[in-house]
Amino acid sequence: MGASLLAVLVVSVLLAAVARHYDVSAPLALVLAGLLAGLIPGFKQIELNPSLVLYVLLPPLLWSAGLESSYVALRRNIRPIGLLAVGLPLATTFAVGYVAYKTVPELTVAAALTLGAIVAPPDAVSATAVGRRLGLPRRMMTLLGGESLLNDATALTAYKVSLAAAIGTAATWSSGLVTFVLAAVGGVVVGVTLGFLTAFIRWRLDDPLVESALGLVAPFIIYLAAEEIHGSGVLAVVVAALILGQKSTRAGYATRLQDNAVWKALQLILESFAFLMIGLQLPTVVAELEGISARVIAISSVAVLATVILVRIFWVFVGTYLPRRLSKRVRDREPAPRPAEVFVVAWAGMRGVVSLAAAFGVPLTTMSGAPFPGRPQLVFLTFVVVIGTLLLHGLTLPWLIRRLGVQGDDARTDAIAAAAAQDKAARAAADRLDEVLADEDATDVHERAADVLRGWNTRRRNSAWERLGRDEEEIGESPASAFRRLRLEMLAAERATFIAERDSGQIDDEVLREVLRGLDLEEATLNRG
């Protein structure tokens, strides 16, 4: 099995590389490749191990997404994100549970709700990838990204409660509700505590290699710590990652550059592996349906898939427009969305590997020793929802975005904001240069270096407006020691100004990360050798 998983890992990365080269949706291509491979006669089945997903794949993927997310933007959109990440998974759980209970005779109420919790969380990886490539407005990207960060915690906690009731370990539904609340609170507490502790340790190491290594193991430690106290490991990892992402400005330039490269590569590997594994589960899922009525399977499949899609559309539209109608505060604080934008968010409900892992994690028997009610149908219906939403939404979402014209002007807005911040940062850098020279006995070498730096600083300030956000040209050779020392002082002033602009809400975290990367690269150039 180890060799098979290694082969899947290698093939998935190669297929992802081909898909990216031809500008094809990598998640969709990998799922289709897995489905086709599963149809080959004699193909060796590779069953998805739930522990592999929940304890190996999920923590680093959540961590990577959390590091890239904007805490400021999430806080600004907390109400709609809460409706998507908490309200929608719970609504989907109960709606799907009711439909499954009515269409699959073998399912008990608790088992049907378990299925509802399993298929409740959308996997926004592919949706955000499509949206980023086609230029969705940033607020929509924030909503989809924030939903994907938090909905797994809601759905997996509901899954634990429903599964406990189904196998006979939960006495009452009220005790299940208490379990739900304690899991959420425990996850937040662990995430905040270990998030700040990790940041505290990293800030004091002053060793980029060790700092990055600690960042790689942190999500696993945090996830396990939360699960050990019966908290939500998902929520703990997300909270800690948001803290580390927000505080990353305090890290050194080398750590930021290294972290960015490492996590982007790791994210590509893990996502590619997960989506290929989804497609490869077809033989395993079909094999468990032996002896079950095809009519019941067909009716329940259509009913559950339709419920998943329609509940999301209904919830998104009601959650968008009803609060605006009822609350003047909501109307004043949140921009009015276009119906086309709302529909794109409603249509971006693709399910992923977390749902399949949860389904495969359902035990074969209950506490009494009896077979788990309707487990083969539960696993198959999960597969139908995952594959159905990936294919339906994945194939139509790009066309829908273009057809409805749901594209933002964030690039130009960001460019203007970045240029204004660059202008202010250049002024701060010039002031810092004058302060340093005033505190020193300026020599002729210092004055010549200062003149060069003043001219360079003026060109940077002017070119920020002229380029309006286009990539800066590479800086030339490393200057002399005096030039280097003074320039580092100016870079520190620029960096502090950009961070202050982010903290005051003048620029977005995404803009901050982009300009800090430019400053970090320049500092790395100055410090080489």
XYZ file of C-alpha atoms in Angstrom:
529
model
C 0.000 0.000 0.000
C 2.899 2.342 0.753
C 4.261 1.905 -2.768
C 0.784 2.490 -4.237
C 0.323 5.729 -2.298
C 3.766 6.894 -3.391
C 2.863 6.154 -7.005
C -0.401 8.104 -6.615
C 1.535 11.027 -5.140
C 4.010 11.151 -8.028
C 1.356 10.756 -10.730
C -0.889 13.392 -9.139
C 1.878 16.006 -9.142
C 2.763 15.230 -12.765
C -0.886 15.483 -13.837
C -1.276 18.745 -11.927
C 1.780 20.133 -13.709
C 0.304 19.221 -17.101
C -3.066 20.748 -16.163
C -1.429 23.995 -15.021
C 0.651 24.149 -18.208
C -2.469 23.958 -20.378
C -4.502 26.221 -18.051
C -6.971 23.451 -17.183
C -8.639 23.097 -13.786
C -6.228 20.787 -11.960
C -8.782 19.463 -9.398
C -11.214 18.547 -12.156
C -8.543 16.915 -14.324
C -7.234 14.863 -11.398
C -10.691 13.624 -10.390
C -11.490 12.588 -13.957
C -8.119 10.831 -14.270
C -8.838 8.913 -11.070
C -12.297 7.886 -12.294
C -10.914 6.656 -15.598
C -8.126 4.735 -13.863
C -10.680 3.063 -11.597
C -12.585 1.792 -14.636
C -9.555 -0.083 -16.015
C -10.127 -3.870 -15.649
C -7.841 -5.384 -13.051
C -6.912 -2.021 -11.569
C -5.731 -2.446 -7.989
C -8.084 -0.697 -5.581
C -6.543 1.995 -3.378
C -8.940 2.731 -0.540
C -8.869 6.154 1.067
C -7.680 5.946 4.666
C -9.703 8.411 6.799
C -6.794 8.916 9.205
C -4.536 9.836 6.278
C -6.899 12.627 5.282
C -7.881 13.928 8.714
C -4.445 13.753 10.341
C -2.003 14.128 7.428
C -3.652 16.056 4.576
C -6.164 18.295 6.339
C -3.981 20.113 8.947
C -1.337 21.478 6.516
C -3.958 22.420 3.899
C -5.941 24.363 6.497
C -2.742 25.922 7.811
C -1.641 27.049 4.359
C -5.062 28.552 3.611
C -5.110 30.295 6.989
C -1.682 31.843 6.442
C -2.824 33.283 3.111
C -6.105 34.611 4.484
C -6.660 38.155 5.630
C -7.749 38.414 9.253
C -8.835 41.993 8.595
C -11.002 40.961 5.629
C -12.484 38.001 7.511
C -13.376 40.207 10.471
C -14.939 42.770 8.141
C -17.146 40.053 6.601
C -17.777 37.992 9.714
C -21.592 37.997 9.388
C -21.865 36.545 5.845
C -18.945 34.185 6.477
C -20.636 32.965 9.656
C -23.821 32.252 7.717
C -21.854 30.276 5.119
C -19.431 28.492 7.429
C -21.701 27.745 10.394
C -25.328 28.190 9.389
C -25.169 26.564 5.949
C -23.424 23.313 7.025
C -25.963 22.843 9.824
C -28.891 23.591 7.490
C -27.458 21.158 4.925
C -27.002 18.507 7.607
C -30.663 18.578 8.611
C -32.058 18.963 5.075
C -29.982 16.127 3.619
C -30.636 14.041 6.724
C -34.399 14.383 6.246
C -34.261 13.547 2.514
C -31.919 10.593 3.048
C -34.105 9.220 5.832
C -37.132 9.341 3.530
C -35.422 7.822 0.479
C -33.122 5.182 2.006
C -35.119 2.713 4.148
C -32.019 1.299 5.891
C -30.948 4.636 7.388
C -32.005 5.588 10.909
C -32.509 9.258 11.810
C -29.051 9.487 13.375
C -27.405 7.699 10.422
C -29.179 10.004 7.966
C -27.980 13.065 9.895
C -24.497 11.582 9.812
C -24.718 11.548 6.015
C -25.960 15.143 6.085
C -22.966 16.251 8.143
C -20.586 14.349 5.868
C -21.696 16.114 2.672
C -22.283 19.500 4.315
C -18.848 21.177 3.936
C -17.951 22.450 0.451
C -14.321 22.249 -0.587
C -13.569 25.737 -1.854
C -10.060 24.916 -3.112
C -11.146 24.462 -6.706
C -13.740 27.251 -6.527
C -11.225 29.811 -5.263
C -8.687 28.592 -7.822
C -11.180 29.223 -10.633
C -12.220 32.535 -9.111
C -8.645 33.760 -8.783
C -7.821 32.805 -12.358
C -10.915 34.554 -13.737
C -10.668 37.631 -11.505
C -13.611 37.327 -9.102
C -14.080 40.401 -6.884
C -12.041 40.213 -3.678
C -15.075 40.235 -1.394
C -16.416 37.110 -3.105
C -13.006 35.467 -2.776
C -12.969 36.418 0.911
C -16.384 34.827 1.431
C -15.412 31.595 -0.338
C -12.043 31.425 1.388
C -13.489 32.188 4.820
C -16.185 29.568 4.306
C -13.646 26.904 3.358
C -11.563 27.680 6.451
C -14.374 27.296 8.967
C -17.055 25.039 7.483
C -15.009 21.859 8.022
C -14.972 22.569 11.761
C -18.764 22.949 11.846
C -19.495 19.903 9.696
C -16.966 17.557 11.328
C -18.207 18.486 14.799
C -21.803 17.826 13.704
C -20.534 14.569 12.181
C -19.036 13.459 15.500
C -22.283 14.217 17.348
C -24.500 12.440 14.784
C -22.152 9.466 14.500
C -22.079 9.072 18.290
C -25.867 8.961 18.313
C -25.940 6.489 15.422
C -23.560 3.978 17.013
C -25.054 4.374 20.496
C -22.402 6.301 22.448
C -24.401 9.527 22.902
C -27.185 9.341 25.489
C -29.291 12.288 24.322
C -29.328 14.977 21.671
C -28.857 17.602 24.405
C -25.584 15.935 25.397
C -24.659 16.012 21.710
C -25.276 19.767 21.649
C -23.024 20.192 24.672
C -20.357 18.163 22.871
C -20.684 20.455 19.851
C -20.223 23.625 21.928
C -17.314 22.215 23.915
C -15.565 21.113 20.719
C -15.863 24.598 19.252
C -14.707 26.334 22.438
C -11.870 23.853 22.948
C -10.683 24.334 19.380
C -10.608 28.118 19.686
C -8.791 28.006 23.038
C -6.142 25.593 21.771
C -5.734 27.555 18.537
C -5.259 30.895 20.297
C -2.924 29.473 22.933
C -0.686 27.459 20.635
C -0.875 30.061 17.882
C 0.600 32.777 20.073
C 3.064 30.300 21.613
C 4.290 29.261 18.166
C 4.654 32.886 17.129
C 6.516 33.696 20.361
C 8.996 30.859 19.805
C 9.546 31.647 16.134
C 10.217 35.337 16.796
C 13.033 34.437 19.174
C 14.792 31.742 17.156
C 16.381 34.062 14.576
C 17.056 31.032 12.387
C 14.979 30.958 9.167
C 15.546 27.248 8.556
C 14.399 26.228 12.034
C 11.514 28.716 11.936
C 10.217 27.184 8.702
C 10.664 23.669 10.094
C 8.644 24.629 13.168
C 5.973 26.071 10.891
C 5.752 22.745 9.037
C 5.122 20.672 12.168
C 2.961 23.250 13.983
C -0.370 22.352 12.263
C -0.002 18.684 13.203
C 0.866 19.496 16.825
C -2.039 21.922 17.146
C -4.519 19.562 15.486
C -3.537 16.642 17.725
C -3.570 18.786 20.864
C -7.128 19.960 20.175
C -8.360 16.467 19.330
C -6.812 15.062 22.522
C -9.037 17.318 24.646
C -12.030 16.536 22.387
C -11.907 19.981 20.802
C -12.118 20.801 17.116
C -8.703 20.232 15.584
C -9.837 21.968 12.410
C -10.872 25.114 14.248
C -7.667 25.112 16.306
C -5.458 24.944 13.205
C -7.430 27.682 11.429
C -7.315 30.060 14.407
C -3.587 29.489 14.939
C -2.832 29.964 11.222
C -4.730 33.256 11.152
C -2.681 34.464 14.124
C 0.610 33.436 12.486
C -0.440 34.982 9.175
C -1.393 38.277 10.822
C 1.857 38.375 12.820
C 4.104 37.270 9.942
C 5.200 40.880 9.480
C 7.332 40.465 12.614
C 9.318 37.612 11.095
C 12.545 38.137 9.188
C 12.607 38.584 5.444
C 14.334 35.224 4.872
C 11.680 33.373 6.875
C 8.839 34.971 4.918
C 10.428 34.197 1.553
C 11.191 30.623 2.573
C 7.745 29.994 4.064
C 6.035 31.297 0.942
C 7.952 28.939 -1.352
C 7.652 25.907 0.915
C 3.914 26.196 1.554
C 2.978 26.842 -2.078
C 4.829 23.710 -3.165
C 3.408 21.609 -0.323
C -0.114 22.860 -1.008
C 0.145 21.825 -4.669
C 1.379 18.335 -3.719
C -1.287 17.664 -1.082
C -4.196 19.038 -3.120
C -3.162 17.056 -6.202
C -2.890 13.855 -4.171
C -6.291 14.425 -2.539
C -8.201 15.022 -5.776
C -6.649 12.049 -7.568
C -7.528 9.839 -4.590
C -11.161 10.956 -4.843
C -11.472 9.580 -8.359
C -9.704 6.356 -7.443
C -12.385 5.446 -4.882
C -14.966 4.426 -7.526
C -14.231 0.643 -7.463
C -14.320 0.527 -3.646
C -17.591 2.428 -3.420
C -19.380 0.390 -6.116
C -18.206 -2.931 -4.640
C -20.078 -2.230 -1.389
C -23.451 -1.872 -3.173
C -23.873 -5.542 -4.005
C -27.451 -6.693 -3.384
C -28.928 -3.217 -2.927
C -31.840 -2.103 -5.111
C -30.691 -0.030 -8.075
C -33.993 1.877 -8.015
C -33.496 2.986 -4.421
C -29.896 3.982 -5.147
C -30.898 6.022 -8.212
C -33.751 7.859 -6.463
C -31.756 8.599 -3.319
C -28.728 9.743 -5.340
C -30.736 12.278 -7.334
C -32.644 13.417 -4.242
C -29.563 13.915 -2.038
C -27.493 15.623 -4.742
C -30.368 17.956 -5.622
C -30.914 18.760 -1.941
C -27.246 19.655 -1.439
C -27.299 22.027 -4.424
C -30.715 23.616 -3.789
C -30.177 24.166 -0.061
C -27.007 26.110 -0.793
C -28.696 28.285 -3.418
C -31.663 28.975 -1.145
C -29.495 29.676 1.890
C -27.090 32.010 0.072
C -29.853 34.123 -1.455
C -31.896 34.305 1.761
C -28.792 34.964 3.857
C -27.751 37.746 1.499
C -30.994 39.661 1.028
C -33.145 38.972 4.111
C -30.743 40.596 6.633
C -30.429 43.617 4.336
C -34.185 43.965 4.264
C -34.543 43.596 8.039
C -31.536 45.602 9.244
C -30.524 49.151 8.307
C -27.159 48.525 9.962
C -26.426 45.692 7.521
C -27.449 47.879 4.582
C -25.153 50.665 5.745
C -22.141 48.487 6.535
C -22.151 46.029 3.630
C -22.166 46.868 -0.089
C -25.227 45.722 -2.020
C -24.277 42.618 -4.022
C -25.474 41.974 -7.549
C -27.732 38.919 -8.014
C -25.145 37.512 -10.429
C -22.462 37.664 -7.728
C -24.747 35.984 -5.213
C -25.528 33.184 -7.662
C -21.830 32.534 -8.354
C -21.210 32.128 -4.606
C -24.253 29.853 -4.393
C -22.973 27.759 -7.301
C -19.456 27.353 -5.856
C -20.407 24.412 -3.644
C -18.022 21.672 -4.729
C -17.398 18.919 -2.178
C -14.013 17.299 -1.648
C -11.831 14.733 0.033
C -12.875 15.627 3.600
C -16.398 14.356 2.907
C -15.121 11.068 1.493
C -12.742 10.595 4.409
C -15.572 11.136 6.884
C -17.748 8.624 5.016
C -15.030 5.959 4.999
C -14.517 6.658 8.699
C -18.035 5.462 9.571
C -17.609 2.175 11.507
C -18.917 -1.106 10.163
C -20.904 -1.850 13.345
C -22.614 -0.040 16.184
C -21.813 -0.466 19.883
C -24.302 -3.337 20.061
C -22.444 -5.264 17.361
C -25.152 -4.784 14.738
C -24.141 -3.546 11.263
C -24.129 0.221 10.945
C -27.512 1.084 9.359
C -27.205 1.775 5.660
C -23.416 2.233 5.600
C -22.939 1.098 1.931
C -25.606 3.567 0.768
C -24.117 6.301 2.952
C -20.673 5.880 1.399
C -22.058 5.717 -2.143
C -24.254 8.790 -1.690
C -21.255 10.719 -0.383
C -19.309 9.701 -3.485
C -22.199 10.788 -5.707
C -22.338 14.225 -4.037
C -18.558 14.730 -4.226
C -18.215 13.667 -7.862
C -21.513 15.281 -8.898
C -20.671 18.700 -7.467
C -17.070 18.612 -8.690
C -18.141 17.821 -12.242
C -21.300 19.949 -12.382
C -19.939 23.051 -10.686
C -16.373 22.577 -11.866
C -17.333 22.384 -15.525
C -19.882 25.206 -15.457
C -18.437 27.702 -12.959
C -15.849 29.265 -15.338
C -18.489 29.655 -18.065
C -20.951 31.077 -15.536
C -18.474 33.670 -14.244
C -17.727 34.857 -17.774
C -21.372 34.741 -18.886
C -22.595 36.785 -15.908
C -19.663 39.183 -16.072
C -18.784 38.680 -12.420
C -15.305 40.105 -12.467
C -13.896 42.765 -10.223
C -11.627 45.764 -10.666
C -9.520 44.822 -7.665
C -6.287 44.853 -9.657
C -6.554 48.571 -10.427
C -7.898 49.410 -6.970
C -4.991 47.527 -5.418
C -2.544 49.267 -7.731
C -3.806 52.710 -6.703
C -3.761 51.778 -3.004
C -0.265 50.296 -3.325
C 0.977 53.406 -5.157
C -0.393 55.679 -2.425
C 1.217 53.501 0.231
C 4.493 53.439 -1.730
C 4.462 57.215 -1.887
C 4.025 57.436 1.881
C 6.631 54.712 2.459
C 9.153 56.515 0.242
C 8.667 59.707 2.238
C 9.205 57.765 5.469
C 12.356 56.201 3.990
C 13.699 59.624 3.014
C 13.022 60.962 6.516
C 14.819 57.978 8.031
C 17.817 58.543 5.756
C 18.058 62.155 6.916
C 17.788 61.071 10.560
C 20.612 58.529 10.213
C 22.885 61.008 8.454
C 22.139 63.681 11.041
C 23.220 61.323 13.837
C 26.513 60.492 12.133
C 29.582 62.360 11.060
C 28.819 62.258 7.355
C 31.863 61.534 5.204
C 32.200 62.131 1.505
C 31.379 58.430 0.937
C 28.219 58.757 2.986
C 27.127 61.866 1.095
C 27.628 60.225 -2.288
C 25.726 57.132 -1.134
C 22.977 59.362 0.258
C 22.661 61.238 -3.031
C 22.307 57.959 -4.913
C 19.694 56.739 -2.431
C 17.689 59.973 -2.610
C 17.570 59.731 -6.388
C 16.620 56.069 -6.202
C 13.941 56.792 -3.633
C 12.421 59.533 -5.773
C 12.304 57.263 -8.810
C 10.600 54.526 -6.754
C 7.998 56.959 -5.504
C 7.214 58.274 -8.975
C 7.324 54.901 -10.703
C 4.771 53.485 -8.251
C 2.198 55.830 -9.735
C 3.350 55.255 -13.291
C 3.329 51.452 -13.094
C 0.202 51.242 -10.917
C 1.064 47.920 -9.384
C 3.016 46.187 -12.152
C 5.983 44.082 -11.067
C 9.051 46.068 -10.087
C 12.209 45.545 -12.114
C 14.992 43.637 -10.447
C 17.436 45.789 -8.502
C 20.997 45.743 -9.759
C 24.201 44.766 -8.002
C 24.741 45.067 -4.253
C 25.919 48.609 -3.295
C 28.896 49.528 -1.162
C 28.757 49.001 2.587
C 27.593 52.544 3.376
C 24.973 52.393 0.663
C 23.839 48.986 1.937
C 23.527 50.065 5.577
C 21.578 53.202 4.755
C 19.315 51.393 2.336
C 18.472 48.783 4.992
C 17.384 51.577 7.311
C 15.149 52.947 4.571
C 13.678 49.504 3.891
C 12.774 49.143 7.565
C 10.967 52.485 7.437
C 9.105 51.480 4.271
C 8.098 48.144 5.767
C 6.785 49.787 8.939
C 4.735 52.231 6.877
C 3.159 49.484 4.760
C 2.237 47.510 7.880
C 0.682 50.623 9.422
C -1.314 51.181 6.234
C -2.622 47.593 6.466
C -3.479 47.976 10.141
C -5.417 51.177 9.434
C -7.384 49.498 6.629
C -5.887 51.513 3.764
C -4.552 48.439 1.963
C -5.574 44.780 2.021
C -3.462 41.928 3.400
C -2.981 40.611 -0.112
C -1.488 43.932 -1.184
C 0.695 43.982 1.941
C 2.043 40.497 1.210
C 2.915 41.513 -2.342
C 4.823 44.672 -1.399
C 6.540 42.968 1.544
C 7.740 40.280 -0.820
C 9.376 42.986 -2.947
C 11.032 44.547 0.101
C 12.122 41.119 1.379
C 13.695 40.250 -1.954
C 15.553 43.561 -1.946
C 16.759 42.994 1.597
C 17.874 39.491 0.654
C 19.861 41.001 -2.227
C 21.513 43.514 0.084
C 22.390 40.818 2.625
C 23.738 38.189 0.260
C 27.334 37.236 0.751
